[in-house]
Amino acid sequence: MNLKSKNIISIRDLNKEYIETILSKAEEMEEVLNNNQSLDIMKGKSLANLFFEPSTRTKFSFNAAMQKLGGQVINLEDVDSSSIAKGESLIDTIKMMEKYSDLIVIRHPNEGSARLAAEISSKPVINGGDGANQHPTQTLLDLYSIRRLKGKIEGLSVALIGDLKHGRVMKSLAYALAMFNAKLILVAPIGLEMSKEIVEELIEKFNADILQTNNLVSGIKEADVVYVCRVQKERFEDAYEAEKMQKAFRITPDLLKYAKDGLIILHSLPKTTEIDPKVDKMKYAKYYQQTFYAVPVRMALISLLVK
Ligand code: NCD
């Protein structure tokens, strides 16, 4: 399947064949990394990282991926030190960056911003997170992680735990897991449930098997995979409210007494208080391994999209 010059804006734009192409390319890239090799297929090409919101893993793993492919990276390091601070519009920023680069990765607080960038840019655009909406490349590496660690996606019970109302990672992932016929257990504190529209969409499009609960124990008992995200404090009007919810929802060793033996715990990171640090040392915790998979998956994406 030819993906050259395509944009990756929403998981809804990708079908199974498209995703499979990316995941199998990522396997090849992981082999390159495991053999301590690097490639030069992106020699002379550059990737522009435009981050209007904080990022560690997404930005640095795109950097690492481009460098492993022999390419260059241009980073918009600090919005306050660029012309954006002088009032330059997103449209003008994109019109300029497409002249300096072969692929644009954008993270922006406004929903729909990545779609707008893709409409303007003649170079492919990747959505690195637009507000509380979508984060499709995180989903690709999450699918890759599940497959590498559990051997399959289809038929697994995956519990998505945390702020399902604002978590863009969870919205993208729920869609992809339904597409791949996993069973979804949606576990959220009261008030932070996944929107009814999304749940209905997944049932309508994929006939998805979905259990919704506010109870952590019942979420964990059934799960083959537990995927946790933090309460997205920056999307709340009242920070105190966010902290209260955060404290009430926490994965602890005690809770994991209910876990299936082969359970894996994933987290897009950054984590705050939603996972007890004691869990980091337990056999279930795979989130640091998951951060490694970001590099081969993003190498795959870059190599498939850039002409
Ligand atoms: C996530 C994001 O930015 O949406 N982080 C990431 O990309 N790894 C999750 C989060 O911030 O909670």
PDB file of C-alpha atoms and ligand atoms in Angstrom:
ATOM      1  CA  MET A   1       0.000   0.000   0.000  1.00  0.00           C
ATOM      2  CA  ASN A   2       1.434   3.379  -1.006  1.00  0.00           C
ATOM      3  CA  LEU A   3       1.221   5.949   1.785  1.00  0.00           C
ATOM      4  CA  LYS A   4       3.522   8.603   0.265  1.00  0.00           C
ATOM      5  CA  SER A   5       2.385  12.176   0.961  1.00  0.00           C
ATOM      6  CA  LYS A   6      -0.571  11.067   3.098  1.00  0.00           C
ATOM      7  CA  ASN A   7      -1.480  12.997   6.239  1.00  0.00           C
ATOM      8  CA  ILE A   8      -2.111  11.297   9.592  1.00  0.00           C
ATOM      9  CA  ILE A   9      -4.697  13.471  11.318  1.00  0.00           C
ATOM     10  CA  SER A  10      -7.290  11.179  12.887  1.00  0.00           C
ATOM     11  CA  ILE A  11      -7.391   7.454  13.483  1.00  0.00           C
ATOM     12  CA  ARG A  12     -10.699   7.591  11.573  1.00  0.00           C
ATOM     13  CA  ASP A  13      -8.731   8.306   8.382  1.00  0.00           C
ATOM     14  CA  LEU A  14      -6.856   4.998   8.656  1.00  0.00           C
ATOM     15  CA  ASN A  15      -8.215   1.585   7.766  1.00  0.00           C
ATOM     16  CA  LYS A  16      -6.930  -1.817   8.834  1.00  0.00           C
ATOM     17  CA  GLU A  17      -4.805  -2.341   5.736  1.00  0.00           C
ATOM     18  CA  TYR A  18      -3.195   1.057   6.217  1.00  0.00           C
ATOM     19  CA  ILE A  19      -2.437   0.312   9.879  1.00  0.00           C
ATOM     20  CA  GLU A  20      -1.067  -3.164   9.060  1.00  0.00           C
ATOM     21  CA  THR A  21       1.313  -1.616   6.504  1.00  0.00           C
ATOM     22  CA  ILE A  22       2.685   0.723   9.179  1.00  0.00           C
ATOM     23  CA  LEU A  23       2.967  -1.992  11.841  1.00  0.00           C
ATOM     24  CA  SER A  24       4.844  -4.392   9.602  1.00  0.00           C
ATOM     25  CA  LYS A  25       7.228  -1.636   8.492  1.00  0.00           C
ATOM     26  CA  ALA A  26       7.776  -0.906  12.221  1.00  0.00           C
ATOM     27  CA  GLU A  27       8.852  -4.524  12.740  1.00  0.00           C
ATOM     28  CA  GLU A  28      11.550  -4.057  10.098  1.00  0.00           C
ATOM     29  CA  MET A  29      12.629  -0.831  11.789  1.00  0.00           C
ATOM     30  CA  GLU A  30      12.786  -2.494  15.201  1.00  0.00           C
ATOM     31  CA  GLU A  31      15.145  -5.063  13.755  1.00  0.00           C
ATOM     32  CA  VAL A  32      17.392  -2.271  12.478  1.00  0.00           C
ATOM     33  CA  LEU A  33      17.442  -0.759  15.990  1.00  0.00           C
ATOM     34  CA  ASN A  34      17.996  -4.091  17.727  1.00  0.00           C
ATOM     35  CA  ASN A  35      20.993  -4.720  15.470  1.00  0.00           C
ATOM     36  CA  ASN A  36      22.372  -1.304  16.425  1.00  0.00           C
ATOM     37  CA  GLN A  37      22.156  -0.115  12.837  1.00  0.00           C
ATOM     38  CA  SER A  38      20.932   3.141  11.374  1.00  0.00           C
ATOM     39  CA  LEU A  39      19.726   3.910   7.860  1.00  0.00           C
ATOM     40  CA  ASP A  40      20.307   6.792   5.439  1.00  0.00           C
ATOM     41  CA  ILE A  41      17.015   6.714   3.531  1.00  0.00           C
ATOM     42  CA  MET A  42      16.076  10.210   4.815  1.00  0.00           C
ATOM     43  CA  LYS A  43      19.441  11.776   3.938  1.00  0.00           C
ATOM     44  CA  GLY A  44      18.869  15.373   2.812  1.00  0.00           C
ATOM     45  CA  LYS A  45      15.298  15.399   4.190  1.00  0.00           C
ATOM     46  CA  SER A  46      14.019  17.247   7.217  1.00  0.00           C
ATOM     47  CA  LEU A  47      11.176  16.920   9.665  1.00  0.00           C
ATOM     48  CA  ALA A  48       9.637  19.972  11.356  1.00  0.00           C
ATOM     49  CA  ASN A  49       8.416  19.479  14.905  1.00  0.00           C
ATOM     50  CA  LEU A  50       5.875  22.211  15.709  1.00  0.00           C
ATOM     51  CA  PHE A  51       4.854  21.826  19.337  1.00  0.00           C
ATOM     52  CA  PHE A  52       2.504  24.462  20.726  1.00  0.00           C
ATOM     53  CA  GLU A  53       1.881  22.307  23.834  1.00  0.00           C
ATOM     54  CA  PRO A  54       4.412  20.515  26.067  1.00  0.00           C
ATOM     55  CA  SER A  55       5.816  17.197  24.869  1.00  0.00           C
ATOM     56  CA  THR A  56       8.637  14.860  25.798  1.00  0.00           C
ATOM     57  CA  ARG A  57       8.107  11.448  24.206  1.00  0.00           C
ATOM     58  CA  THR A  58       6.284  12.443  21.032  1.00  0.00           C
ATOM     59  CA  LYS A  59       8.791  15.160  20.145  1.00  0.00           C
ATOM     60  CA  PHE A  60      11.941  13.277  21.101  1.00  0.00           C
ATOM     61  CA  SER A  61      10.881   9.980  19.571  1.00  0.00           C
ATOM     62  CA  PHE A  62      10.143  11.739  16.262  1.00  0.00           C
ATOM     63  CA  ASN A  63      13.597  13.335  16.568  1.00  0.00           C
ATOM     64  CA  ALA A  64      15.255  10.012  17.326  1.00  0.00           C
ATOM     65  CA  ALA A  65      13.354   8.281  14.513  1.00  0.00           C
ATOM     66  CA  MET A  66      14.319  10.886  11.883  1.00  0.00           C
ATOM     67  CA  GLN A  67      17.956  10.802  12.980  1.00  0.00           C
ATOM     68  CA  LYS A  68      18.064   6.986  12.815  1.00  0.00           C
ATOM     69  CA  LEU A  69      16.879   7.313   9.213  1.00  0.00           C
ATOM     70  CA  GLY A  70      19.690   9.767   8.387  1.00  0.00           C
ATOM     71  CA  GLY A  71      17.489  12.891   8.234  1.00  0.00           C
ATOM     72  CA  GLN A  72      17.487  16.281   9.966  1.00  0.00           C
ATOM     73  CA  VAL A  73      15.036  17.777  12.444  1.00  0.00           C
ATOM     74  CA  ILE A  74      13.888  21.384  12.828  1.00  0.00           C
ATOM     75  CA  ASN A  75      12.273  22.054  16.207  1.00  0.00           C
ATOM     76  CA  LEU A  76       9.971  24.891  17.116  1.00  0.00           C
ATOM     77  CA  GLU A  77      11.523  24.933  20.572  1.00  0.00           C
ATOM     78  CA  ASP A  78       9.724  27.700  22.288  1.00  0.00           C
ATOM     79  CA  VAL A  79       6.629  29.432  20.973  1.00  0.00           C
ATOM     80  CA  ASP A  80       7.551  32.598  22.915  1.00  0.00           C
ATOM     81  CA  SER A  81      10.853  32.949  21.078  1.00  0.00           C
ATOM     82  CA  SER A  82       9.353  32.568  17.577  1.00  0.00           C
ATOM     83  CA  SER A  83       7.273  34.983  15.509  1.00  0.00           C
ATOM     84  CA  ILE A  84       4.139  33.338  16.916  1.00  0.00           C
ATOM     85  CA  ALA A  85       4.750  35.568  19.947  1.00  0.00           C
ATOM     86  CA  LYS A  86       4.468  38.531  17.529  1.00  0.00           C
ATOM     87  CA  GLY A  87       1.042  37.333  16.453  1.00  0.00           C
ATOM     88  CA  GLU A  88       1.906  35.204  13.419  1.00  0.00           C
ATOM     89  CA  SER A  89      -1.036  32.938  12.550  1.00  0.00           C
ATOM     90  CA  LEU A  90      -0.935  29.158  12.425  1.00  0.00           C
ATOM     91  CA  ILE A  91      -1.681  29.398   8.699  1.00  0.00           C
ATOM     92  CA  ASP A  92       1.396  31.556   8.034  1.00  0.00           C
ATOM     93  CA  THR A  93       3.554  29.383  10.271  1.00  0.00           C
ATOM     94  CA  ILE A  94       2.594  26.300   8.242  1.00  0.00           C
ATOM     95  CA  LYS A  95       3.023  28.094   4.875  1.00  0.00           C
ATOM     96  CA  MET A  96       6.582  28.854   5.871  1.00  0.00           C
ATOM     97  CA  MET A  97       7.478  25.547   7.555  1.00  0.00           C
ATOM     98  CA  GLU A  98       6.419  23.541   4.498  1.00  0.00           C
ATOM     99  CA  LYS A  99       9.177  25.339   2.582  1.00  0.00           C
ATOM    100  CA  TYR A 100      11.778  24.310   5.157  1.00  0.00           C
ATOM    101  CA  SER A 101      10.816  20.673   5.642  1.00  0.00           C
ATOM    102  CA  ASP A 102       9.546  17.455   4.057  1.00  0.00           C
ATOM    103  CA  LEU A 103       7.189  16.410   6.865  1.00  0.00           C
ATOM    104  CA  ILE A 104       5.449  18.422   9.598  1.00  0.00           C
ATOM    105  CA  VAL A 105       4.509  17.093  13.027  1.00  0.00           C
ATOM    106  CA  ILE A 106       2.166  19.434  14.873  1.00  0.00           C
ATOM    107  CA  ARG A 107       0.778  19.482  18.430  1.00  0.00           C
ATOM    108  CA  HIS A 108      -1.635  22.261  19.223  1.00  0.00           C
ATOM    109  CA  PRO A 109      -4.249  22.948  21.932  1.00  0.00           C
ATOM    110  CA  ASN A 110      -7.042  23.606  19.408  1.00  0.00           C
ATOM    111  CA  GLU A 111      -9.086  20.682  18.135  1.00  0.00           C
ATOM    112  CA  GLY A 112      -8.975  20.642  14.340  1.00  0.00           C
ATOM    113  CA  SER A 113      -5.643  22.503  14.143  1.00  0.00           C
ATOM    114  CA  ALA A 114      -3.792  19.562  12.563  1.00  0.00           C
ATOM    115  CA  ARG A 115      -6.531  19.148   9.955  1.00  0.00           C
ATOM    116  CA  LEU A 116      -6.213  22.854   9.132  1.00  0.00           C
ATOM    117  CA  ALA A 117      -2.424  22.510   8.836  1.00  0.00           C
ATOM    118  CA  ALA A 118      -2.840  19.560   6.464  1.00  0.00           C
ATOM    119  CA  GLU A 119      -5.208  21.567   4.253  1.00  0.00           C
ATOM    120  CA  ILE A 120      -2.603  24.309   3.923  1.00  0.00           C
ATOM    121  CA  SER A 121       0.577  22.247   3.632  1.00  0.00           C
ATOM    122  CA  SER A 122       1.758  20.577   0.448  1.00  0.00           C
ATOM    123  CA  LYS A 123       4.002  18.379   2.628  1.00  0.00           C
ATOM    124  CA  PRO A 124       2.510  15.574   4.733  1.00  0.00           C
ATOM    125  CA  VAL A 125       1.278  16.542   8.207  1.00  0.00           C
ATOM    126  CA  ILE A 126       1.142  14.302  11.275  1.00  0.00           C
ATOM    127  CA  ASN A 127      -1.138  15.190  14.167  1.00  0.00           C
ATOM    128  CA  GLY A 128       0.919  14.908  17.374  1.00  0.00           C
ATOM    129  CA  GLY A 129      -2.186  15.767  19.442  1.00  0.00           C
ATOM    130  CA  ASP A 130      -4.883  18.408  18.845  1.00  0.00           C
ATOM    131  CA  GLY A 131      -6.491  19.460  22.101  1.00  0.00           C
ATOM    132  CA  ALA A 132      -8.725  16.783  23.591  1.00  0.00           C
ATOM    133  CA  ASN A 133      -9.432  15.334  20.147  1.00  0.00           C
ATOM    134  CA  GLN A 134      -6.952  12.883  18.573  1.00  0.00           C
ATOM    135  CA  HIS A 135      -3.408  11.490  18.867  1.00  0.00           C
ATOM    136  CA  PRO A 136      -3.244   8.888  16.098  1.00  0.00           C
ATOM    137  CA  THR A 137       0.483   8.062  16.100  1.00  0.00           C
ATOM    138  CA  GLN A 138       0.371   7.287  19.834  1.00  0.00           C
ATOM    139  CA  THR A 139      -2.329   4.777  18.925  1.00  0.00           C
ATOM    140  CA  LEU A 140      -0.134   3.189  16.274  1.00  0.00           C
ATOM    141  CA  LEU A 141       2.622   2.626  18.811  1.00  0.00           C
ATOM    142  CA  ASP A 142       0.071   1.378  21.348  1.00  0.00           C
ATOM    143  CA  LEU A 143      -1.227  -1.201  18.869  1.00  0.00           C
ATOM    144  CA  TYR A 144       2.347  -2.175  18.066  1.00  0.00           C
ATOM    145  CA  SER A 145       3.126  -2.529  21.803  1.00  0.00           C
ATOM    146  CA  ILE A 146       0.083  -4.726  22.428  1.00  0.00           C
ATOM    147  CA  ARG A 147       0.921  -6.953  19.509  1.00  0.00           C
ATOM    148  CA  ARG A 148       4.601  -7.269  20.511  1.00  0.00           C
ATOM    149  CA  LEU A 149       3.780  -7.993  24.161  1.00  0.00           C
ATOM    150  CA  LYS A 150       0.612 -10.096  23.806  1.00  0.00           C
ATOM    151  CA  GLY A 151       1.085 -11.529  20.306  1.00  0.00           C
ATOM    152  CA  LYS A 152      -2.289 -10.264  19.023  1.00  0.00           C
ATOM    153  CA  ILE A 153      -4.957  -7.592  19.427  1.00  0.00           C
ATOM    154  CA  GLU A 154      -8.093  -9.361  18.284  1.00  0.00           C
ATOM    155  CA  GLY A 155     -10.117 -10.957  21.087  1.00  0.00           C
ATOM    156  CA  LEU A 156      -8.181  -9.314  23.933  1.00  0.00           C
ATOM    157  CA  SER A 157     -10.008  -7.488  26.717  1.00  0.00           C
ATOM    158  CA  VAL A 158      -8.484  -4.030  27.000  1.00  0.00           C
ATOM    159  CA  ALA A 159      -9.383  -1.768  29.921  1.00  0.00           C
ATOM    160  CA  LEU A 160      -8.968   1.948  29.223  1.00  0.00           C
ATOM    161  CA  ILE A 161      -8.675   3.594  32.618  1.00  0.00           C
ATOM    162  CA  GLY A 162      -8.668   7.284  33.516  1.00  0.00           C
ATOM    163  CA  ASP A 163      -9.869  10.538  32.019  1.00  0.00           C
ATOM    164  CA  LEU A 164     -11.750   9.221  29.004  1.00  0.00           C
ATOM    165  CA  LYS A 165     -13.526  12.528  28.511  1.00  0.00           C
ATOM    166  CA  HIS A 166     -10.443  14.613  27.708  1.00  0.00           C
ATOM    167  CA  GLY A 167      -7.774  12.011  26.895  1.00  0.00           C
ATOM    168  CA  ARG A 168      -7.050  12.225  23.152  1.00  0.00           C
ATOM    169  CA  VAL A 169      -4.865   9.123  23.457  1.00  0.00           C
ATOM    170  CA  MET A 170      -7.870   7.147  24.728  1.00  0.00           C
ATOM    171  CA  LYS A 171     -10.218   8.421  22.019  1.00  0.00           C
ATOM    172  CA  SER A 172      -7.866   7.398  19.216  1.00  0.00           C
ATOM    173  CA  LEU A 173      -7.032   4.074  20.856  1.00  0.00           C
ATOM    174  CA  ALA A 174     -10.640   3.062  21.583  1.00  0.00           C
ATOM    175  CA  TYR A 175     -11.477   3.512  17.900  1.00  0.00           C
ATOM    176  CA  ALA A 176      -8.517   1.426  16.713  1.00  0.00           C
ATOM    177  CA  LEU A 177      -9.119  -1.344  19.265  1.00  0.00           C
ATOM    178  CA  ALA A 178     -12.751  -1.607  18.158  1.00  0.00           C
ATOM    179  CA  MET A 179     -11.551  -1.787  14.542  1.00  0.00           C
ATOM    180  CA  PHE A 180      -9.261  -4.692  15.529  1.00  0.00           C
ATOM    181  CA  ASN A 181     -12.061  -6.503  17.398  1.00  0.00           C
ATOM    182  CA  ALA A 182     -10.717  -6.154  20.915  1.00  0.00           C
ATOM    183  CA  LYS A 183     -13.210  -6.060  23.774  1.00  0.00           C
ATOM    184  CA  LEU A 184     -13.280  -2.632  25.438  1.00  0.00           C
ATOM    185  CA  ILE A 185     -13.701  -2.017  29.151  1.00  0.00           C
ATOM    186  CA  LEU A 186     -14.059   1.737  29.691  1.00  0.00           C
ATOM    187  CA  VAL A 187     -13.262   2.680  33.293  1.00  0.00           C
ATOM    188  CA  ALA A 188     -13.546   6.329  34.279  1.00  0.00           C
ATOM    189  CA  PRO A 189     -14.277   8.363  37.378  1.00  0.00           C
ATOM    190  CA  ILE A 190     -17.837   9.712  37.432  1.00  0.00           C
ATOM    191  CA  GLY A 191     -17.934  12.742  35.150  1.00  0.00           C
ATOM    192  CA  LEU A 192     -14.906  11.723  33.053  1.00  0.00           C
ATOM    193  CA  GLU A 193     -16.537   8.963  30.991  1.00  0.00           C
ATOM    194  CA  MET A 194     -16.017   8.653  27.253  1.00  0.00           C
ATOM    195  CA  SER A 195     -18.585  10.640  25.311  1.00  0.00           C
ATOM    196  CA  LYS A 196     -21.786   8.871  24.347  1.00  0.00           C
ATOM    197  CA  GLU A 197     -21.259   9.847  20.688  1.00  0.00           C
ATOM    198  CA  ILE A 198     -17.925   8.004  20.514  1.00  0.00           C
ATOM    199  CA  VAL A 199     -19.284   4.886  22.245  1.00  0.00           C
ATOM    200  CA  GLU A 200     -22.273   4.824  19.874  1.00  0.00           C
ATOM    201  CA  GLU A 201     -19.995   5.320  16.871  1.00  0.00           C
ATOM    202  CA  LEU A 202     -17.881   2.296  17.867  1.00  0.00           C
ATOM    203  CA  ILE A 203     -20.947   0.100  18.295  1.00  0.00           C
ATOM    204  CA  GLU A 204     -22.459   1.255  15.021  1.00  0.00           C
ATOM    205  CA  LYS A 205     -19.279   0.998  12.912  1.00  0.00           C
ATOM    206  CA  PHE A 206     -17.609  -2.055  14.424  1.00  0.00           C
ATOM    207  CA  ASN A 207     -20.331  -3.729  16.473  1.00  0.00           C
ATOM    208  CA  ALA A 208     -17.915  -3.205  19.356  1.00  0.00           C
ATOM    209  CA  ASP A 209     -18.180  -5.175  22.597  1.00  0.00           C
ATOM    210  CA  ILE A 210     -18.029  -2.422  25.243  1.00  0.00           C
ATOM    211  CA  LEU A 211     -18.407  -2.531  29.015  1.00  0.00           C
ATOM    212  CA  GLN A 212     -18.563   0.801  30.837  1.00  0.00           C
ATOM    213  CA  THR A 213     -17.916   1.126  34.549  1.00  0.00           C
ATOM    214  CA  ASN A 214     -16.769   3.557  37.243  1.00  0.00           C
ATOM    215  CA  ASN A 215     -15.353   0.712  39.288  1.00  0.00           C
ATOM    216  CA  LEU A 216     -11.614   0.026  39.067  1.00  0.00           C
ATOM    217  CA  VAL A 217     -11.773  -3.536  40.417  1.00  0.00           C
ATOM    218  CA  SER A 218     -14.308  -4.727  37.890  1.00  0.00           C
ATOM    219  CA  GLY A 219     -12.248  -3.095  35.139  1.00  0.00           C
ATOM    220  CA  ILE A 220      -9.028  -4.805  36.142  1.00  0.00           C
ATOM    221  CA  LYS A 221     -10.426  -8.300  36.839  1.00  0.00           C
ATOM    222  CA  GLU A 222     -11.388  -8.982  33.250  1.00  0.00           C
ATOM    223  CA  ALA A 223      -8.501  -7.304  31.454  1.00  0.00           C
ATOM    224  CA  ASP A 224      -5.634  -8.736  29.405  1.00  0.00           C
ATOM    225  CA  VAL A 225      -4.323  -5.206  28.907  1.00  0.00           C
ATOM    226  CA  VAL A 226      -4.812  -2.232  31.220  1.00  0.00           C
ATOM    227  CA  TYR A 227      -4.139   1.141  29.598  1.00  0.00           C
ATOM    228  CA  VAL A 228      -3.999   4.074  32.009  1.00  0.00           C
ATOM    229  CA  CYS A 229      -3.968   7.810  31.383  1.00  0.00           C
ATOM    230  CA  ARG A 230      -3.674  10.747  33.761  1.00  0.00           C
ATOM    231  CA  VAL A 231      -6.475  13.169  34.489  1.00  0.00           C
ATOM    232  CA  GLN A 232      -5.904  15.851  31.831  1.00  0.00           C
ATOM    233  CA  LYS A 233      -5.669  18.716  34.290  1.00  0.00           C
ATOM    234  CA  GLU A 234      -4.938  21.360  31.654  1.00  0.00           C
ATOM    235  CA  ARG A 235      -8.371  20.741  30.076  1.00  0.00           C
ATOM    236  CA  PHE A 236     -10.222  21.495  33.357  1.00  0.00           C
ATOM    237  CA  GLU A 237     -11.546  24.882  34.348  1.00  0.00           C
ATOM    238  CA  ASP A 238     -11.072  24.024  38.013  1.00  0.00           C
ATOM    239  CA  ALA A 239      -7.649  22.497  38.832  1.00  0.00           C
ATOM    240  CA  TYR A 240      -8.866  21.451  42.308  1.00  0.00           C
ATOM    241  CA  GLU A 241     -11.589  19.317  40.724  1.00  0.00           C
ATOM    242  CA  ALA A 242      -8.948  17.598  38.550  1.00  0.00           C
ATOM    243  CA  GLU A 243      -6.748  16.810  41.554  1.00  0.00           C
ATOM    244  CA  LYS A 244      -9.647  15.350  43.488  1.00  0.00           C
ATOM    245  CA  MET A 245     -10.475  12.973  40.644  1.00  0.00           C
ATOM    246  CA  GLN A 246      -6.825  12.084  40.170  1.00  0.00           C
ATOM    247  CA  LYS A 247      -6.465  10.990  43.795  1.00  0.00           C
ATOM    248  CA  ALA A 248      -9.565   8.832  43.706  1.00  0.00           C
ATOM    249  CA  PHE A 249      -8.350   6.776  40.751  1.00  0.00           C
ATOM    250  CA  ARG A 250      -5.067   4.989  41.362  1.00  0.00           C
ATOM    251  CA  ILE A 251      -3.578   1.653  40.318  1.00  0.00           C
ATOM    252  CA  THR A 252      -1.909   0.054  43.352  1.00  0.00           C
ATOM    253  CA  PRO A 253      -0.266  -3.336  44.087  1.00  0.00           C
ATOM    254  CA  ASP A 254      -3.298  -4.099  46.239  1.00  0.00           C
ATOM    255  CA  LEU A 255      -5.662  -3.619  43.354  1.00  0.00           C
ATOM    256  CA  LEU A 256      -3.494  -5.811  41.144  1.00  0.00           C
ATOM    257  CA  LYS A 257      -4.331  -8.814  43.335  1.00  0.00           C
ATOM    258  CA  TYR A 258      -7.336  -9.045  41.031  1.00  0.00           C
ATOM    259  CA  ALA A 259      -5.206  -9.078  37.881  1.00  0.00           C
ATOM    260  CA  LYS A 260      -4.959 -11.955  35.436  1.00  0.00           C
ATOM    261  CA  ASP A 261      -1.515 -13.537  35.404  1.00  0.00           C
ATOM    262  CA  GLY A 262      -0.484 -12.330  31.963  1.00  0.00           C
ATOM    263  CA  LEU A 263      -1.843  -8.798  32.391  1.00  0.00           C
ATOM    264  CA  ILE A 264       0.204  -5.968  30.898  1.00  0.00           C
ATOM    265  CA  ILE A 265      -0.129  -2.341  32.000  1.00  0.00           C
ATOM    266  CA  LEU A 266       0.501   0.380  29.439  1.00  0.00           C
ATOM    267  CA  HIS A 267       0.484   4.173  29.815  1.00  0.00           C
ATOM    268  CA  SER A 268       1.192   6.818  27.195  1.00  0.00           C
ATOM    269  CA  LEU A 269       3.045   8.814  29.899  1.00  0.00           C
ATOM    270  CA  PRO A 270       3.532  11.315  31.470  1.00  0.00           C
ATOM    271  CA  LYS A 271       2.132   9.715  34.593  1.00  0.00           C
ATOM    272  CA  THR A 272       1.408  11.672  37.727  1.00  0.00           C
ATOM    273  CA  THR A 273      -0.299   9.929  40.656  1.00  0.00           C
ATOM    274  CA  GLU A 274      -2.566   7.472  38.808  1.00  0.00           C
ATOM    275  CA  ILE A 275      -0.071   4.607  39.136  1.00  0.00           C
ATOM    276  CA  ASP A 276       1.576   3.859  42.490  1.00  0.00           C
ATOM    277  CA  PRO A 277       5.387   3.894  41.866  1.00  0.00           C
ATOM    278  CA  LYS A 278       5.548   0.425  43.472  1.00  0.00           C
ATOM    279  CA  VAL A 279       3.716  -0.871  40.415  1.00  0.00           C
ATOM    280  CA  ASP A 280       6.667   0.206  38.199  1.00  0.00           C
ATOM    281  CA  LYS A 281       8.674  -2.756  39.532  1.00  0.00           C
ATOM    282  CA  MET A 282       5.908  -5.328  39.110  1.00  0.00           C
ATOM    283  CA  LYS A 283       5.914  -7.800  36.207  1.00  0.00           C
ATOM    284  CA  TYR A 284       2.801  -6.188  34.748  1.00  0.00           C
ATOM    285  CA  ALA A 285       4.344  -2.759  34.121  1.00  0.00           C
ATOM    286  CA  LYS A 286       5.302  -2.391  30.451  1.00  0.00           C
ATOM    287  CA  TYR A 287       5.052   1.375  29.938  1.00  0.00           C
ATOM    288  CA  TYR A 288       8.783   1.984  29.744  1.00  0.00           C
ATOM    289  CA  GLN A 289       9.123  -0.755  27.119  1.00  0.00           C
ATOM    290  CA  GLN A 290       6.215   0.936  25.311  1.00  0.00           C
ATOM    291  CA  THR A 291       8.239   4.178  25.051  1.00  0.00           C
ATOM    292  CA  PHE A 292      10.927   2.281  23.122  1.00  0.00           C
ATOM    293  CA  TYR A 293       8.380   1.106  20.549  1.00  0.00           C
ATOM    294  CA  ALA A 294       7.680   4.769  19.721  1.00  0.00           C
ATOM    295  CA  VAL A 295      10.934   4.918  17.767  1.00  0.00           C
ATOM    296  CA  PRO A 296      10.469   2.023  15.283  1.00  0.00           C
ATOM    297  CA  VAL A 297       6.819   2.991  14.747  1.00  0.00           C
ATOM    298  CA  ARG A 298       7.722   6.614  14.005  1.00  0.00           C
ATOM    299  CA  MET A 299      10.624   5.494  11.794  1.00  0.00           C
ATOM    300  CA  ALA A 300       8.088   3.424   9.864  1.00  0.00           C
ATOM    301  CA  LEU A 301       5.723   6.380   9.531  1.00  0.00           C
ATOM    302  CA  ILE A 302       8.402   8.783   8.328  1.00  0.00           C
ATOM    303  CA  SER A 303       9.785   6.303   5.801  1.00  0.00           C
ATOM    304  CA  LEU A 304       6.308   5.554   4.423  1.00  0.00           C
ATOM    305  CA  LEU A 305       5.038   9.153   4.207  1.00  0.00           C
ATOM    306  CA  VAL A 306       8.027  11.172   2.974  1.00  0.00           C
ATOM    307  CA  LYS A 307       8.534  11.155  -0.781  1.00  0.00           C
TER     308      LYS A 307
HETATM  309  C1  NCD B   1      -0.191  12.149  25.834  1.00  0.00           C
HETATM  310  C2  NCD B   1      -0.708  13.409  25.148  1.00  0.00           C
HETATM  311  O1  NCD B   1       0.054  14.365  24.945  1.00  0.00           O
HETATM  312  O2  NCD B   1      -1.883  13.379  24.801  1.00  0.00           O
HETATM  313  N1  NCD B   1       1.195  12.061  25.936  1.00  0.00           N
HETATM  314  C3  NCD B   1       1.950  11.542  24.922  1.00  0.00           C
HETATM  315  O3  NCD B   1       1.886  11.958  23.797  1.00  0.00           O
HETATM  316  N2  NCD B   1       2.774  10.512  25.205  1.00  0.00           N
HETATM  317  C4  NCD B   1      -0.895  11.839  27.092  1.00  0.00           C
HETATM  318  C5  NCD B   1      -0.988  12.848  28.195  1.00  0.00           C
HETATM  319  O4  NCD B   1      -0.502  13.968  28.083  1.00  0.00           O
HETATM  320  O5  NCD B   1      -1.570  12.480  29.218  1.00  0.00           O
END
